[in-house]
Coordinates of C-alpha atoms in Angstrom, one line a residue:
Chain A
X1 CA 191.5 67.3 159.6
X2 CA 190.3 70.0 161.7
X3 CA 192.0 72.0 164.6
X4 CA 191.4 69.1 166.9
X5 CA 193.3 66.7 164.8
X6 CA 191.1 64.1 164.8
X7 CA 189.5 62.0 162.4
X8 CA 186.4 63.2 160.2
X9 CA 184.5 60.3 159.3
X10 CA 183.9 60.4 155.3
X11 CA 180.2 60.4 155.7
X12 CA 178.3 61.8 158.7
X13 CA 177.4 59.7 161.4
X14 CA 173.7 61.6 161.2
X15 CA 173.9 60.3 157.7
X16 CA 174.7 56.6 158.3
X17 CA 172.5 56.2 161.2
X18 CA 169.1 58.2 160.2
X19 CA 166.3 55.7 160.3
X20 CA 164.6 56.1 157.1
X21 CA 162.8 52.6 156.5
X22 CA 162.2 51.8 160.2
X23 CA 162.9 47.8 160.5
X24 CA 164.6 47.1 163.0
X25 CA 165.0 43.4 161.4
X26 CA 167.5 44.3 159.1
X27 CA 169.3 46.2 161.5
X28 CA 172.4 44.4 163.1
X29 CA 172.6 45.6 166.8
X30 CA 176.8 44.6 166.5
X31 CA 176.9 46.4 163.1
X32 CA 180.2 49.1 162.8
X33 CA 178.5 51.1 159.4
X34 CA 180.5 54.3 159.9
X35 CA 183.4 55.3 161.6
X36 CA 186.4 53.1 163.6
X37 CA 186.1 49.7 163.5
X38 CA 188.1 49.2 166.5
X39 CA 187.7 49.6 170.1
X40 CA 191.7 51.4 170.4
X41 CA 191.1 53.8 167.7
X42 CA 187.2 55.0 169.1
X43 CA 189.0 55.7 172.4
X44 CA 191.6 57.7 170.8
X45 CA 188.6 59.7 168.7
X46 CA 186.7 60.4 171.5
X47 CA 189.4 61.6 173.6
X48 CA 189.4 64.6 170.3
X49 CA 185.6 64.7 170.4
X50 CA 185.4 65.4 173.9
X51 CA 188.1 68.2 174.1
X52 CA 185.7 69.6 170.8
X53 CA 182.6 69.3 172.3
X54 CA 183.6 70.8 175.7
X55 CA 184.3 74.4 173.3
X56 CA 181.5 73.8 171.7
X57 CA 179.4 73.2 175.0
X58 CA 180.8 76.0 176.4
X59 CA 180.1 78.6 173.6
X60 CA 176.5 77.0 173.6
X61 CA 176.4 78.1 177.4
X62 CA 178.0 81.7 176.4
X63 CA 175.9 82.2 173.7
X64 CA 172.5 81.5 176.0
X65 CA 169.7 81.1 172.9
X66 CA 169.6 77.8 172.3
X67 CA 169.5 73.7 173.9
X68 CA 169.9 70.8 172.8
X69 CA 168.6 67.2 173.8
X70 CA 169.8 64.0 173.5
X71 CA 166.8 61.6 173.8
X72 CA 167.9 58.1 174.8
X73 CA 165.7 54.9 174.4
X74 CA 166.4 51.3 174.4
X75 CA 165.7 48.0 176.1
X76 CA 167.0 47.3 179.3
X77 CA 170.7 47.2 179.5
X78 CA 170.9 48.7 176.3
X79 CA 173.4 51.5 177.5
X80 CA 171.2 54.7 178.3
X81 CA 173.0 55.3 181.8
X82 CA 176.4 54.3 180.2
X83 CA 176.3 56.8 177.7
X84 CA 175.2 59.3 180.3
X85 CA 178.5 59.0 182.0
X86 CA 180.8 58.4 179.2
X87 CA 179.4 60.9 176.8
X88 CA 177.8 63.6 178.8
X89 CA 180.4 63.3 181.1
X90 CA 183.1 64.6 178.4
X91 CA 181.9 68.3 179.2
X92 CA 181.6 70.6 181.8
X93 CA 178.4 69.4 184.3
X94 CA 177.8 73.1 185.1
X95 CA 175.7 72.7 181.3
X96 CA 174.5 69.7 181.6
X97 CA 171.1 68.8 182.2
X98 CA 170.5 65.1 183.8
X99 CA 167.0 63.3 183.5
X100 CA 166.0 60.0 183.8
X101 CA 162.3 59.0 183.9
X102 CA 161.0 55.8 185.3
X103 CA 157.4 54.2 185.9
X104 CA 155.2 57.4 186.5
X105 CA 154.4 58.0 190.0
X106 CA 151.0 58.7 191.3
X107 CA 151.3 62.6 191.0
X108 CA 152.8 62.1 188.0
X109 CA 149.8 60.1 186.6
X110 CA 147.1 63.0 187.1
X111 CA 148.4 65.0 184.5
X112 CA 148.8 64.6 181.2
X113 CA 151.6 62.4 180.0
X114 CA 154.0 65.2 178.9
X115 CA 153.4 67.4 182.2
X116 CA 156.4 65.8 183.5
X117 CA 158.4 65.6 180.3
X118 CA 157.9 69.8 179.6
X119 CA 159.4 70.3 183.6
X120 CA 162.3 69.1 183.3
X121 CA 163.7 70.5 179.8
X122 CA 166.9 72.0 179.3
X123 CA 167.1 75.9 179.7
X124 CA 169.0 77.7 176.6
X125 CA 172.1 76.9 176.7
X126 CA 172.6 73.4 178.1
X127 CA 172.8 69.8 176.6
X128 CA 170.4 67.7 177.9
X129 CA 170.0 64.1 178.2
X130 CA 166.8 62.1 178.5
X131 CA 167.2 58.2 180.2
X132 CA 163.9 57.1 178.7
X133 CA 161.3 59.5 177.9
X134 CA 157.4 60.3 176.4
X135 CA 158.0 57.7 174.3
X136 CA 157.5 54.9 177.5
X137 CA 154.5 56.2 176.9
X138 CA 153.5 55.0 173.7
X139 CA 155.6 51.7 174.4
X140 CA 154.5 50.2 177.4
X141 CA 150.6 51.3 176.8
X142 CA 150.7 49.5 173.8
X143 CA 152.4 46.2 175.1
X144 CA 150.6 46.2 177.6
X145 CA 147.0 47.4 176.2
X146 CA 146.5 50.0 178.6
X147 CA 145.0 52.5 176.0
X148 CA 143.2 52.0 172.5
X149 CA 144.5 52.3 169.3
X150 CA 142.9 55.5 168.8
X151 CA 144.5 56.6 171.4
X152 CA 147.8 55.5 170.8
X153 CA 146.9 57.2 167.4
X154 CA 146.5 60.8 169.4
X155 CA 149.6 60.2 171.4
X156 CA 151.8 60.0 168.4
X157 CA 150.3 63.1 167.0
X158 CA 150.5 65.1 170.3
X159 CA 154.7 63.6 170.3
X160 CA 155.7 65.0 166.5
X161 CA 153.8 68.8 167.6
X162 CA 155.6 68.4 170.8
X163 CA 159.0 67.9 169.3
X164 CA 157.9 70.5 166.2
X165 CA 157.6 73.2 169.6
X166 CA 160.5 72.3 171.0
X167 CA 162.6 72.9 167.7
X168 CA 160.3 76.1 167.3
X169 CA 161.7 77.3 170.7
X170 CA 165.2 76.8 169.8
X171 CA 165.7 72.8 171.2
X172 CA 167.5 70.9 169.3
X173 CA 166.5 67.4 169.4
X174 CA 168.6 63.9 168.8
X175 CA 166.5 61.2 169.2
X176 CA 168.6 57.5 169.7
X177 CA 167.6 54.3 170.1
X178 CA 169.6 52.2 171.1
X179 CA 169.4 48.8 169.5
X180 CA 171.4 45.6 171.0
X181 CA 170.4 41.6 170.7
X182 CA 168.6 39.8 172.7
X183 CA 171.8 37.8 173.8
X184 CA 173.6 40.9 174.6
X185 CA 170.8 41.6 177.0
X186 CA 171.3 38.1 178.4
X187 CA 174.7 38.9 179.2
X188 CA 174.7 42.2 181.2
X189 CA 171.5 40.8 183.3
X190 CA 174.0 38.1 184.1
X191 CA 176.8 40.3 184.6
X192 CA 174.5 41.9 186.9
X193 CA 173.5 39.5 188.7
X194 CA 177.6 38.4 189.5
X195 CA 178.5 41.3 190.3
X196 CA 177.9 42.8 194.0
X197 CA 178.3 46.4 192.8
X198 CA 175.5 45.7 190.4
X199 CA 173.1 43.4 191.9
X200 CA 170.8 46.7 192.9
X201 CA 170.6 47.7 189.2
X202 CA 168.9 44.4 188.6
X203 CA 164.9 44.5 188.8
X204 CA 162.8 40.8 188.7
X205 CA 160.7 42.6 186.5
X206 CA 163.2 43.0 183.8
X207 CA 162.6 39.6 182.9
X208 CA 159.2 39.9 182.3
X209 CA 159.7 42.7 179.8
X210 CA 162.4 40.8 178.3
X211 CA 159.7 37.8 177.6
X212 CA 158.1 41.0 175.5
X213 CA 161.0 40.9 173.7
X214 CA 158.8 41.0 170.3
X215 CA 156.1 43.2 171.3
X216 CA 158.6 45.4 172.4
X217 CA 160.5 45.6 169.0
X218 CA 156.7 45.9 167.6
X219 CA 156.1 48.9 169.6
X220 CA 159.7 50.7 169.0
X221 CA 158.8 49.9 164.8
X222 CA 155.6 51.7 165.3
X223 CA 156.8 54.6 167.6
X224 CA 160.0 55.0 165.0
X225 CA 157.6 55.1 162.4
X226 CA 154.9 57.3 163.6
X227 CA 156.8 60.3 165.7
X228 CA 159.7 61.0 162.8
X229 CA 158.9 64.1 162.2
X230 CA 162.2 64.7 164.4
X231 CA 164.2 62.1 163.1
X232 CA 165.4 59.0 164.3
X233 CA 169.0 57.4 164.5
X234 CA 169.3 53.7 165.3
X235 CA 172.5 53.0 167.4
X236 CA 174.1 49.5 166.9
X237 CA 174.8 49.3 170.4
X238 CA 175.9 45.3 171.3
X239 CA 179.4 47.1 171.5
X240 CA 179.4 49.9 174.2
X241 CA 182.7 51.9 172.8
X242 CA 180.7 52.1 169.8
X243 CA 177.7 53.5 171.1
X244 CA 179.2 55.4 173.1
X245 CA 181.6 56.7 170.1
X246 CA 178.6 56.7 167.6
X247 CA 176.3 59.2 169.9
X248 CA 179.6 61.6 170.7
X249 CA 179.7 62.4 167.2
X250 CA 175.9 62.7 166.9
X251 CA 177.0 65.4 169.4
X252 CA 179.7 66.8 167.7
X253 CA 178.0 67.0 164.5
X254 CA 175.0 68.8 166.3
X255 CA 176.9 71.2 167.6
X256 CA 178.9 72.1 164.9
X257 CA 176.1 72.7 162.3
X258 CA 174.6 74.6 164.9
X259 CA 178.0 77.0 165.7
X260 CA 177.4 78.5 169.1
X261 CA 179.3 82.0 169.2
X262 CA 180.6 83.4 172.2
X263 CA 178.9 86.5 172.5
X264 CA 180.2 89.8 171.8
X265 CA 181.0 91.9 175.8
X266 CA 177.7 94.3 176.2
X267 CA 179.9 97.1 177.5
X268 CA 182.7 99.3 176.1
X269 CA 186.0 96.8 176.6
X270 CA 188.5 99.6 176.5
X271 CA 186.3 101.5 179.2
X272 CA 186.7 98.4 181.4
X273 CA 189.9 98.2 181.2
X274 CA 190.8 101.6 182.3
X275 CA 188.1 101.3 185.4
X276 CA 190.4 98.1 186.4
X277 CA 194.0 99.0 185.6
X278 CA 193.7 103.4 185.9
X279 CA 191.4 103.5 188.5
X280 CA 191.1 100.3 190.6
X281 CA 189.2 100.9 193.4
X282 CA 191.9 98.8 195.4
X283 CA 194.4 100.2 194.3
Chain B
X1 CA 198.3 53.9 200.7
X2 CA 194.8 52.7 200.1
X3 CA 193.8 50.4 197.5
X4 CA 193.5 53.7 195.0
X5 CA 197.4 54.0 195.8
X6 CA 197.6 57.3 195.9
X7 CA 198.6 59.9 199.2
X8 CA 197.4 60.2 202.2
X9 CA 197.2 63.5 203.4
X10 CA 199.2 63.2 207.3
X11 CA 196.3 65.7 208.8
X12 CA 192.7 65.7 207.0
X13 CA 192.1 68.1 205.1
X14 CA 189.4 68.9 206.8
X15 CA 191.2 69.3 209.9
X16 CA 193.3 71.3 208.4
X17 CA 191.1 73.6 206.7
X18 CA 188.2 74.0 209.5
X19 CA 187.5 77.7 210.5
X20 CA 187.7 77.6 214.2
X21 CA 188.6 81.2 215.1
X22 CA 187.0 83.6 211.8
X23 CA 189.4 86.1 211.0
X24 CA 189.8 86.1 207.6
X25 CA 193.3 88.6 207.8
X26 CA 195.4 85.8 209.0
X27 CA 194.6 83.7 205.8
X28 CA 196.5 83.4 203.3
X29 CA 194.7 82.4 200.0
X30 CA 198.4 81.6 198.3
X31 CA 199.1 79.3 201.2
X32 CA 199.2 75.4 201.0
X33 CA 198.5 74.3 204.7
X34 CA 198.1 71.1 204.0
X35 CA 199.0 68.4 201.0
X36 CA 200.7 68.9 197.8
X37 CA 203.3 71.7 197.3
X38 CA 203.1 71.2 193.2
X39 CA 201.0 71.3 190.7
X40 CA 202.4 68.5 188.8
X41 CA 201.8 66.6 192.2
X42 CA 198.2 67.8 192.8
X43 CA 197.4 66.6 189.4
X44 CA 198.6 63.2 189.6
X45 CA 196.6 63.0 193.0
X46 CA 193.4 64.6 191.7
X47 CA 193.4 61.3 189.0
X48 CA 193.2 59.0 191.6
X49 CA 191.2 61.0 194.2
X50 CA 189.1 61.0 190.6
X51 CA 188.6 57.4 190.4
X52 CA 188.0 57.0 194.1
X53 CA 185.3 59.4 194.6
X54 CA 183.1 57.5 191.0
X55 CA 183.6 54.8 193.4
X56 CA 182.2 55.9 196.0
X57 CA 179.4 58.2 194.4
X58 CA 178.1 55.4 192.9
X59 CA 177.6 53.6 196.2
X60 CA 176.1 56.7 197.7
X61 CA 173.8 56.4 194.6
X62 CA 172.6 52.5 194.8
X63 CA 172.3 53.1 198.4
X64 CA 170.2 55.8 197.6
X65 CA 169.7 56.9 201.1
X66 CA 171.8 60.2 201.8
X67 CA 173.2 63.0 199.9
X68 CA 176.3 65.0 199.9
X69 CA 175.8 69.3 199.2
X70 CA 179.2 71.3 198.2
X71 CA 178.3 75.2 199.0
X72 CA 180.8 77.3 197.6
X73 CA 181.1 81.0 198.1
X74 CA 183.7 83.8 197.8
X75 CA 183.8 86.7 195.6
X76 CA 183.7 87.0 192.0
X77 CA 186.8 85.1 190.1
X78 CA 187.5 82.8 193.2
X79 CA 186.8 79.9 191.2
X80 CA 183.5 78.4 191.9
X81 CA 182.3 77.7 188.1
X82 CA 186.3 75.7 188.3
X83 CA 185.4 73.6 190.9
X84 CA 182.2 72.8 189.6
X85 CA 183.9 71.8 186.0
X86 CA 187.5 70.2 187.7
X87 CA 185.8 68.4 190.6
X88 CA 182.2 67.7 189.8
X89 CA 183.2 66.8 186.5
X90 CA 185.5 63.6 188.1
X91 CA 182.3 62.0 188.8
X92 CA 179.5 60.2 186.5
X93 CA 176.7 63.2 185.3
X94 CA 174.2 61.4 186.1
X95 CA 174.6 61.4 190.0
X96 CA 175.4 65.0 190.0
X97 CA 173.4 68.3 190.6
X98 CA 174.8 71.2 189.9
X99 CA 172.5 74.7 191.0
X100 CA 173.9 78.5 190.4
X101 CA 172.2 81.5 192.2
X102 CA 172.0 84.7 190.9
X103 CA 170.4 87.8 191.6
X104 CA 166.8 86.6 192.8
X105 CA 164.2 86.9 190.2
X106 CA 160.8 89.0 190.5
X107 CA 159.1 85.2 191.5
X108 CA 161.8 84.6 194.0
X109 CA 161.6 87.7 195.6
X110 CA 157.9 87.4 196.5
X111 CA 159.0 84.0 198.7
X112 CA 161.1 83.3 201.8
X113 CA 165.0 83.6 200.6
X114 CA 165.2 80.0 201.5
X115 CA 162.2 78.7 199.3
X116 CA 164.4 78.9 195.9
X117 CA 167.6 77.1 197.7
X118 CA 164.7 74.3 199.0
X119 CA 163.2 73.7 195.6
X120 CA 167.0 72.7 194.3
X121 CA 168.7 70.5 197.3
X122 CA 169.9 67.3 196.0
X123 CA 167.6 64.1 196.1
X124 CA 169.2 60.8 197.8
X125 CA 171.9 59.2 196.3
X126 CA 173.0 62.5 194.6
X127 CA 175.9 64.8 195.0
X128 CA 174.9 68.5 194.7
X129 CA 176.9 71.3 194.2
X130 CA 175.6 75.4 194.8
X131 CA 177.5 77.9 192.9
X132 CA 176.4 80.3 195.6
X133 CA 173.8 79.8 197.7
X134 CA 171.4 81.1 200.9
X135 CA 174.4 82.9 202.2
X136 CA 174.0 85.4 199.3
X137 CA 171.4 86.1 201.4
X138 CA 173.4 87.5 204.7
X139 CA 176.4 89.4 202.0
X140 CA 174.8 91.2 199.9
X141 CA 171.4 92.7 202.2
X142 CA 174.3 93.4 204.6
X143 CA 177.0 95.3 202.3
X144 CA 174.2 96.9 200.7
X145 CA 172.1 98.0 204.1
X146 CA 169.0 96.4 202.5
X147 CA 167.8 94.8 205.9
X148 CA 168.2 95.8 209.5
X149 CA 170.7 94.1 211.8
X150 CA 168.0 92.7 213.5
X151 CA 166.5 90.9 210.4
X152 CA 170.0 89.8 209.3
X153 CA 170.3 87.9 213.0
X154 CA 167.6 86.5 212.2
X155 CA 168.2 85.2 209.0
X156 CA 172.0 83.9 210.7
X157 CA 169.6 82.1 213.3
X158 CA 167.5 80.5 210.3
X159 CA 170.4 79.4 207.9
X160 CA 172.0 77.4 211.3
X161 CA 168.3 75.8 212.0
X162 CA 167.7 75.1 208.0
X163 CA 171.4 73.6 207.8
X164 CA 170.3 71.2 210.6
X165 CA 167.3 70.2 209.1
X166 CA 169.4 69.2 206.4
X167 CA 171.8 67.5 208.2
X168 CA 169.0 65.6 209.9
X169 CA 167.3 64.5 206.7
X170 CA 170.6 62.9 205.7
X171 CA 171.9 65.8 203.4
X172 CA 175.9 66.0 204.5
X173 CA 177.3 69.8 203.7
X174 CA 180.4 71.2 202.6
X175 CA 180.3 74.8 203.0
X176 CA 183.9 76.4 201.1
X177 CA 184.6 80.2 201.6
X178 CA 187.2 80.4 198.3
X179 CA 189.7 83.3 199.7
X180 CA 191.3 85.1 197.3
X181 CA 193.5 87.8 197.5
X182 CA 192.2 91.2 195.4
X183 CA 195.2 91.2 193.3
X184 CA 194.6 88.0 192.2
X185 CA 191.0 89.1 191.4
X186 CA 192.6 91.6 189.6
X187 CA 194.6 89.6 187.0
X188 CA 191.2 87.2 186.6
X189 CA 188.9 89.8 185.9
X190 CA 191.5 91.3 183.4
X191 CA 191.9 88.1 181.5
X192 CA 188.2 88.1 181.0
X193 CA 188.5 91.5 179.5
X194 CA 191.4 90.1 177.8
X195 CA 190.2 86.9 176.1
X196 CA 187.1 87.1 173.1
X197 CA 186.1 83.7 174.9
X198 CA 185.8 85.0 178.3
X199 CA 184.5 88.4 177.6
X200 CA 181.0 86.8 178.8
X201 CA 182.0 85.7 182.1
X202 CA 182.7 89.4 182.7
X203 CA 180.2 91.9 184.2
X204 CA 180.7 96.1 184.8
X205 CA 178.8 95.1 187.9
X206 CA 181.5 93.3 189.0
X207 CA 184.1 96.4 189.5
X208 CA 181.2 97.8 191.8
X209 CA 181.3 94.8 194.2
X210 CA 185.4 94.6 193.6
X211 CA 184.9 98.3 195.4
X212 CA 183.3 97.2 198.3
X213 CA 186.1 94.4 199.0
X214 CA 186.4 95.0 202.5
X215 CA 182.8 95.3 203.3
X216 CA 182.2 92.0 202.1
X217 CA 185.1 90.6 203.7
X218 CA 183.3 91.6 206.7
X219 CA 180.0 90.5 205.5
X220 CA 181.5 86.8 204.9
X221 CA 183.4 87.0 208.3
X222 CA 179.9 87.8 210.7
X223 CA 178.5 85.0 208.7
X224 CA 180.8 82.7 209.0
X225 CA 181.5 83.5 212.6
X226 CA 177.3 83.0 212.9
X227 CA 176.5 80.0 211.0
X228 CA 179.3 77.8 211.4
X229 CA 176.7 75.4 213.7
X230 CA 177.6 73.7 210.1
X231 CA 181.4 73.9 210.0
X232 CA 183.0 75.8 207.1
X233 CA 186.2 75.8 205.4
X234 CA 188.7 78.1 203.7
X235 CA 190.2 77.4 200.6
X236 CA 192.9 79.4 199.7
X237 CA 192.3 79.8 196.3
X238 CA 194.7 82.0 194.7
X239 CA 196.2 78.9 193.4
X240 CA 193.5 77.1 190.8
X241 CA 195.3 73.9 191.4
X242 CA 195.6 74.1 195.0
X243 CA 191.5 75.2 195.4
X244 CA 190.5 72.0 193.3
X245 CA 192.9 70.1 195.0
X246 CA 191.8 70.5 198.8
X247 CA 187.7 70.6 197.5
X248 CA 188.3 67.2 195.8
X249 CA 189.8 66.1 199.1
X250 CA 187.1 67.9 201.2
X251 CA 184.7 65.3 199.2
X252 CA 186.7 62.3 199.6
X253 CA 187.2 62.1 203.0
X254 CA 183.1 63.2 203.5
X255 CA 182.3 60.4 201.4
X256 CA 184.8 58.1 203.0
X257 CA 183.2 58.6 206.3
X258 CA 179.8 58.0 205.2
X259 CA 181.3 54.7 203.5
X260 CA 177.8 54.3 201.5
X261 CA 177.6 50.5 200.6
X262 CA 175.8 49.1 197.5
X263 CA 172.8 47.9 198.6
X264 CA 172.0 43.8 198.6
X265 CA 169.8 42.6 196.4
X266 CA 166.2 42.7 197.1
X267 CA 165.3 39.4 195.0
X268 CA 166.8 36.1 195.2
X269 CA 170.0 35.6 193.4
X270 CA 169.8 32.2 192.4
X271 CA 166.2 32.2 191.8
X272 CA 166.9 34.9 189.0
X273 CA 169.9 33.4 187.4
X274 CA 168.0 30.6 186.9
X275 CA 165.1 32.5 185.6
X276 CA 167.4 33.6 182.7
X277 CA 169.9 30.4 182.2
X278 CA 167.1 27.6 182.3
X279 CA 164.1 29.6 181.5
X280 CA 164.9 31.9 179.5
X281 CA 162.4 33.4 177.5
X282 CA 164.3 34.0 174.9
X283 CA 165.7 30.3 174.1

């Protein structure tokens, strides 16, 4: 037990869910392989993660030297907004850094592919969160044959220097994909479909993607494969408590290995003091 | 009682809180003009008024039309980083925009004072926050004589034009002066000299400014007086509950008014349920 008096799961969650042999096949989207097991006791954890990470998120800010980045990546309806709110949303918004990235607009599309990735980093001392990212752009190309496979080749080079800079400048990557079935997919397109207060987050043209089911998967084993020199961690995510759970202690374990220190004042303390209680200028 | 069940305040709170007449002596930053006379009150108030306003920002969000922008000002300790962390953080991140201004950089400098505050306004569909703003802009070059009083009219005459512009392309603002009384500055700055966590937050610069307290009481009251084309209102904010308290309200009953409605959908519904229960790709 630690100070926040909440669980420590025997092994790391990093540990459990680093993608090592990338196939996704053998990997069950409703899986539980570390941690609770039951939707009561991930609430009750995350309550205690949240309360740790908002210290820890806060001494990050403090300290000013270093980011990190949660990368998210998934199928549609795999969860990428919902763990923006219910995990990002555990700390203070003042040091978090929102971005969501969707079909490249024509500005976009005259640069290069990572021109609109590098603007929108997080500064030192924030937490980031990417809703899709550069790798759309080694997924869709390839489903859809939009470049060659020399090309695609390049693109996963230029990702693994790109994410070896990014650690180089003190950005601390963790890369998720989140994996559900394809009948858990069926289900929240329904869901939004019957529900009014979702109907506007349903696109037609997520039913042509999801008839690329396969390709899809094809492209994901190939992008996992090829850009982990950052790694990977696969997120069983048909249950949303337990992605949502699963990716706060990704978080916590981040943060903790990297122990942000509030820094030390720059001025003389006792000298301060004295200006504001011996010699306040209001007084 | 609405649906959310919890209080209605008997006068707005913007009514209550308006500046009509600027004269900042007759304030009272401990007072509670208006709502809950507890803290244990406030809280139980700021959970629902939580829920209400998730509600409603993500309807401004799917709508994705119109924006809402919380300006807070007020001198250092009056709680701006607070309100950003107690009432920005009710909402879901990923609708949120949080921007802090310091002291202009080198690159800002060599622009309009207004071309940094431009670059950052909130997109549609989001609610934006400024921990400080374009007003900066009228305080400081004032206190510190660093433009003439015929610049500074000028600048009063282009914050009321900009705010309109705004206003007209569907941005909504909520400008909050945060009063605070100097003694209560006092103890805050002290328990940042006092705390290893906060020591930070705390600047030498600060006791400088603290010096010039009434100065920049009259700076904020000719700007408020001259830019109020945009109402403003003053949160007495010696009491941290009572400042998150009215803001949260401030929001709710801004966001109530523009009753943003989740769009309908732009497909056919029945067409695309059947898509995915009879043809589903997938089967």
């Amino acid at each position: 037990m630690n100070r926040y008096g909440h669980m420590m799961a025997k092994k790391s969650v990093r540990d459990a869910l680093r993608l090592d042999e990338v196939d996704l096949s053998t990997l069950d989207p409703a899986g539980r392989p570390v941690g609770p097991q039951s939707k009561k006791e991930a609430a009750e954890d995350l309550v205690a993660t949240g309360a740790e990470l908002d210290d820890l998120q806060e001494a990050l800010y403090a300290e000013n030297s270093r980011a990190v980045l949660l990368v998210l990546q998934g199928m549609d309806t795999s969860g990428k907004g919902g763990v923006v709110r219910h995990v990002m949303g555990l700390v203070n918004p003042q040091g978090v850094r929102i971005a969501s990235f969707k079909k490249p607009t024509a500005a976009e599309l005259r640069h290069h592919y990572l021109w609109r990735i590098r603007r929108v980093l997080p500064e030192k001392g924030r937490l980031g969160a990417f809703d899709r990212s550069h790798y759309e752009d080694v997924l869709v190309p390839k489903v859809e044959r939009l470049i060659t496979a020399a090309e695609l080749r390049t693109r996963y080079k230029e990702i693994n220097t790109f994410e070896r800079e990014l650690a180089d400048s003190g950005i601390t990557l963790i890369k998720c994909f989140l994996h559900i079935s394809p009948e858990v997919q069926k289900e929240r397109l329904l869901a939004r479909l019957d529900d009014p207060r979702k109907n506007w987050k349903y696109n037609p043209a997520d039913i042509d993607v999801r008839s690329k089911w396969s390709k899809y998967q094809g492209a994901y084993t190939q992008a996992l494969k090829n850009c982990r020199d950052t790694p990977w961690y696969a997120i069983p995510s048909d249950r949303k408590w337990y992605r949502n759970w699963t990716i706060s202690r990704l978080l916590l374990e981040t943060l903790r290995e990297m122990d942000p220190k509030f820094p030390p004042p720059a001025y003389d303390l006792e000298a301060e003091k004295a200006r504001l209680v011996n010699n306040d200028p209001l007084r």
